[in-house]
Amino acid sequence: MSATSPPQQALIEAERKEELREDEQSRKARVEREKNLHLKLVQTMVEQDNAYAALAHLDAYDQKWGSDRPSKQLRADALRKTSQLDQAELVYKSLLGGKEQVKSGPAWYGLGKVSIERGDLKGAVTRLEKSIQVDPLNINAYSDLGLVYLLEGQKEPAYNTLMKANQLASGDVKVMANLALWGLVYDDFNMAMDIADRLQWSDNTRNQVMSQANSIKRRFDAKGN
C-alpha cells in the first residue's frame, strides 16, 4: 500500500475542509429557515389576535435560538395586544437607537399605538410622526396618525395624512373608513356617502359611523375647536 504524497494529502485536507464548510453553511441556512418559519407563525398569531399563544411561542423561540430584533418586535406587539402596555413600551424602547436606528420605524409605530391605548393623543402624534419619518411607506402609521389628527381637530393634517394612506394602500377598507369619518366630521357628505356606497355599508354601519362623527364633533365643541 503506497503512502499518500504530501501534495495528495494537502488536496485531501483541502477537500475535507471544504466539505465541513459546506456542512456549516447548510446548517446555518437550515437554522435561518426554521427561525423565519417560526417568526412567520408568530406574526400570524399576533395578526389574528392570538397574542397569548404568540407570547408562548416567542418564549420557545428565545429558549431555542435566543431573542433577536424580529422576535423582540413581535413580543412587544403581542404584549400590547394583551394590554400589557408597560412591558410592551419597555421592549419597543429597547429597539430604538443604536446602529439599527434605521429599522426603528415599527418600534415607533408600536409606541404610538401604546399612546393611543392610553388615551395620550398628543404622545401618539409625536410617536407616529417619528415612525413615518423613519419609515415613510408605513400605511398603518399614516392611517392611525390621520385618525389621531382628526380626533385632535387638525383638519388639514388629518385629510392629507389619510389621503397618503389611501393612495398607498389602494383602497384599504380601514383607511377608507377613516376618510369617510373625516368627511362626516367636516361636512363633506358627498365623499362620506361615496365611500359608504363603495364599501357597501349596511344602514347599521352607516349609523354607527355617523354616531362616531357626532361624538367627535361634540368633543370639539367641548374643547372650543
Coordinates of C-alpha atoms in Angstrom, one line a residue:
M1 CA 0.0 0.0 0.0
S2 CA 1.6 3.2 -1.1
A3 CA 1.9 6.2 1.2
T4 CA 0.0 9.3 0.3
S5 CA 2.3 12.0 -1.1
P6 CA 2.4 15.5 0.5
P7 CA 0.5 17.1 -2.4
Q8 CA -2.2 14.4 -2.3
Q9 CA -2.5 14.9 1.5
A10 CA -2.9 18.6 1.1
L11 CA -5.6 18.1 -1.5
I12 CA -7.4 15.7 0.7
E13 CA -7.2 18.1 3.6
A14 CA -8.5 21.0 1.5
E15 CA -11.4 18.8 0.3
R16 CA -12.3 17.9 3.9
K17 CA -12.3 21.5 5.0
E18 CA -14.5 22.4 2.0
E19 CA -17.0 19.7 3.0
L20 CA -17.0 20.9 6.6
R21 CA -17.5 24.5 5.4
E22 CA -20.4 23.4 3.2
D23 CA -21.9 21.5 6.1
E24 CA -21.7 24.5 8.3
Q25 CA -23.3 26.7 5.6
S26 CA -26.1 24.2 5.1
R27 CA -26.7 24.1 8.9
K28 CA -26.8 27.9 9.1
A29 CA -29.2 28.1 6.2
R30 CA -31.4 25.4 7.8
V31 CA -31.5 27.3 11.1
E32 CA -32.4 30.6 9.4
R33 CA -35.3 28.8 7.5
E34 CA -36.6 27.4 10.8
K35 CA -36.3 30.7 12.6
N36 CA -38.1 32.5 9.8
L37 CA -40.9 30.0 9.7
H38 CA -41.4 30.2 13.4
L39 CA -41.5 34.0 13.3
K40 CA -44.0 34.0 10.4
L41 CA -46.2 31.7 12.5
V42 CA -45.9 34.0 15.5
Q43 CA -46.7 37.1 13.3
T44 CA -49.8 35.3 12.0
M45 CA -50.9 34.7 15.6
V46 CA -50.4 38.3 16.5
E47 CA -52.3 39.5 13.4
Q48 CA -55.2 37.1 14.2
D49 CA -55.4 38.3 17.9
N50 CA -54.0 35.1 19.3
A51 CA -51.4 37.2 21.2
Y52 CA -51.2 35.0 24.3
A53 CA -50.3 32.0 22.1
A54 CA -47.8 34.2 20.3
L55 CA -46.1 35.0 23.6
A56 CA -45.8 31.3 24.5
H57 CA -44.2 30.6 21.1
L58 CA -41.8 33.5 21.5
D59 CA -40.7 32.1 24.8
A60 CA -39.9 28.8 23.0
Y61 CA -38.2 30.7 20.2
D62 CA -36.0 32.6 22.6
Q63 CA -35.2 29.5 24.5
K64 CA -34.1 27.7 21.3
W65 CA -32.3 30.4 19.4
G66 CA -32.1 33.5 21.7
S67 CA -34.0 36.7 21.3
D68 CA -33.3 38.9 18.3
R69 CA -34.7 42.1 16.8
P70 CA -37.6 40.5 14.9
S71 CA -38.6 38.4 18.0
K72 CA -38.5 41.4 20.2
Q73 CA -40.7 43.4 17.9
L74 CA -43.3 40.6 17.8
R75 CA -43.1 40.2 21.6
A76 CA -43.8 44.0 22.0
D77 CA -46.7 43.7 19.6
A78 CA -48.1 40.7 21.5
L79 CA -47.7 42.4 24.9
R80 CA -49.5 45.5 23.5
K81 CA -52.3 43.4 22.2
T82 CA -52.7 41.7 25.6
S83 CA -52.9 45.1 27.2
Q84 CA -49.5 44.7 29.0
L85 CA -48.7 48.2 27.9
D86 CA -45.9 49.0 30.4
Q87 CA -44.0 45.9 29.3
A88 CA -44.7 46.5 25.7
E89 CA -43.3 50.0 25.9
L90 CA -40.1 48.8 27.5
V91 CA -39.5 46.3 24.7
Y92 CA -40.3 48.8 22.0
K93 CA -37.9 51.3 23.5
S94 CA -35.1 48.7 23.6
L95 CA -35.4 48.6 19.8
L96 CA -34.7 52.4 19.4
G97 CA -31.4 54.0 18.7
G98 CA -28.1 52.3 18.2
K99 CA -26.7 51.1 14.9
E100 CA -30.1 49.8 13.7
Q101 CA -32.0 53.0 14.2
V102 CA -32.9 52.9 10.5
K103 CA -35.0 49.9 11.4
S104 CA -36.9 51.6 14.3
G105 CA -40.0 52.6 12.3
P106 CA -42.1 49.6 13.5
A107 CA -41.0 50.2 17.2
W108 CA -42.0 53.9 16.9
Y109 CA -45.3 52.8 15.4
G110 CA -45.9 50.4 18.3
L111 CA -45.1 53.1 20.8
G112 CA -47.7 55.3 19.0
K113 CA -50.3 52.5 19.4
V114 CA -49.4 52.3 23.1
S115 CA -50.1 56.0 23.5
I116 CA -53.4 55.6 21.7
E117 CA -54.4 52.8 24.1
R118 CA -53.6 55.1 27.0
G119 CA -55.6 57.9 25.5
D120 CA -52.5 60.1 25.1
L121 CA -53.2 61.5 21.7
K122 CA -50.5 64.2 21.8
G123 CA -47.9 61.5 22.6
A124 CA -49.4 59.3 19.9
V125 CA -48.9 62.1 17.3
T126 CA -45.3 62.5 18.3
R127 CA -44.5 58.8 18.1
L128 CA -46.5 58.1 14.9
E129 CA -44.8 61.1 13.2
K130 CA -41.5 59.7 14.2
S131 CA -42.5 56.3 12.8
I132 CA -43.3 57.8 9.4
Q133 CA -40.1 59.8 9.4
V134 CA -38.1 56.6 9.8
D135 CA -40.4 54.5 7.5
P136 CA -42.2 56.8 5.0
L137 CA -44.2 53.9 3.5
N138 CA -45.9 52.6 6.7
I139 CA -49.5 52.6 5.6
N140 CA -50.8 51.7 9.1
A141 CA -48.9 54.6 10.6
Y142 CA -50.4 57.0 8.2
S143 CA -53.9 55.7 8.8
D144 CA -53.6 55.8 12.6
L145 CA -51.9 59.2 12.5
G146 CA -54.6 60.6 10.3
L147 CA -57.2 59.4 12.7
V148 CA -55.4 60.9 15.7
Y149 CA -55.1 64.2 13.8
L150 CA -58.8 64.0 13.2
L151 CA -59.6 63.4 16.9
E152 CA -57.3 66.3 17.8
G153 CA -59.2 68.6 15.4
Q154 CA -56.4 69.1 13.0
K155 CA -58.5 69.2 9.8
E156 CA -55.9 69.6 7.0
P157 CA -53.2 67.3 8.5
A158 CA -55.8 64.6 9.1
Y159 CA -57.0 64.8 5.5
N160 CA -53.5 64.9 3.9
T161 CA -52.3 62.0 6.0
L162 CA -55.4 59.8 5.4
M163 CA -55.1 60.5 1.6
K164 CA -51.5 59.4 1.6
A165 CA -52.6 56.2 3.4
N166 CA -55.5 55.7 0.9
Q167 CA -53.3 56.1 -2.2
L168 CA -50.5 54.0 -0.8
A169 CA -53.0 51.2 0.2
S170 CA -55.1 51.3 -3.0
G171 CA -58.5 51.3 -1.2
D172 CA -57.8 49.7 2.1
V173 CA -61.1 49.3 4.0
K174 CA -59.8 50.7 7.3
V175 CA -58.2 53.7 5.6
M176 CA -61.4 54.4 3.6
A177 CA -63.5 54.2 6.7
N178 CA -61.3 56.8 8.4
L179 CA -61.7 59.1 5.3
A180 CA -65.5 58.7 5.5
L181 CA -65.3 59.6 9.2
W182 CA -63.3 62.7 8.3
G183 CA -65.9 63.6 5.7
L184 CA -68.8 63.3 8.2
V185 CA -66.9 65.3 10.8
Y186 CA -66.1 68.2 8.4
D187 CA -69.4 68.1 6.5
D188 CA -68.0 66.6 3.2
F189 CA -71.1 64.4 3.0
N190 CA -70.6 63.6 -0.7
M191 CA -67.2 62.0 -0.1
A192 CA -68.5 60.1 3.0
M193 CA -71.5 58.8 1.2
D194 CA -69.5 57.8 -1.8
I195 CA -67.1 55.8 0.4
A196 CA -70.1 54.2 2.2
D197 CA -71.6 53.1 -1.1
R198 CA -68.2 51.7 -2.4
L199 CA -67.8 49.7 0.8
Q200 CA -71.4 48.6 0.7
W201 CA -72.0 49.6 4.3
S202 CA -75.3 48.5 5.8
D203 CA -77.6 51.0 7.4
N204 CA -76.4 49.9 10.8
T205 CA -72.7 50.6 9.9
R206 CA -73.6 54.0 8.4
N207 CA -75.4 54.9 11.6
Q208 CA -72.5 53.7 13.8
V209 CA -70.0 55.8 11.8
M210 CA -72.4 58.8 11.9
S211 CA -72.7 58.4 15.6
Q212 CA -68.9 58.3 16.0
A213 CA -68.6 61.5 13.9
N214 CA -71.2 63.3 16.0
S215 CA -69.3 62.2 19.1
I216 CA -66.1 63.8 17.7
K217 CA -68.0 67.0 16.9
R218 CA -69.3 67.2 20.5
R219 CA -65.8 66.7 21.7
F220 CA -64.6 69.6 19.6
D221 CA -67.5 71.8 20.9
A222 CA -66.5 70.9 24.5
K223 CA -62.8 71.9 23.7
G224 CA -63.8 75.0 21.8
N225 CA -62.3 73.8 18.5

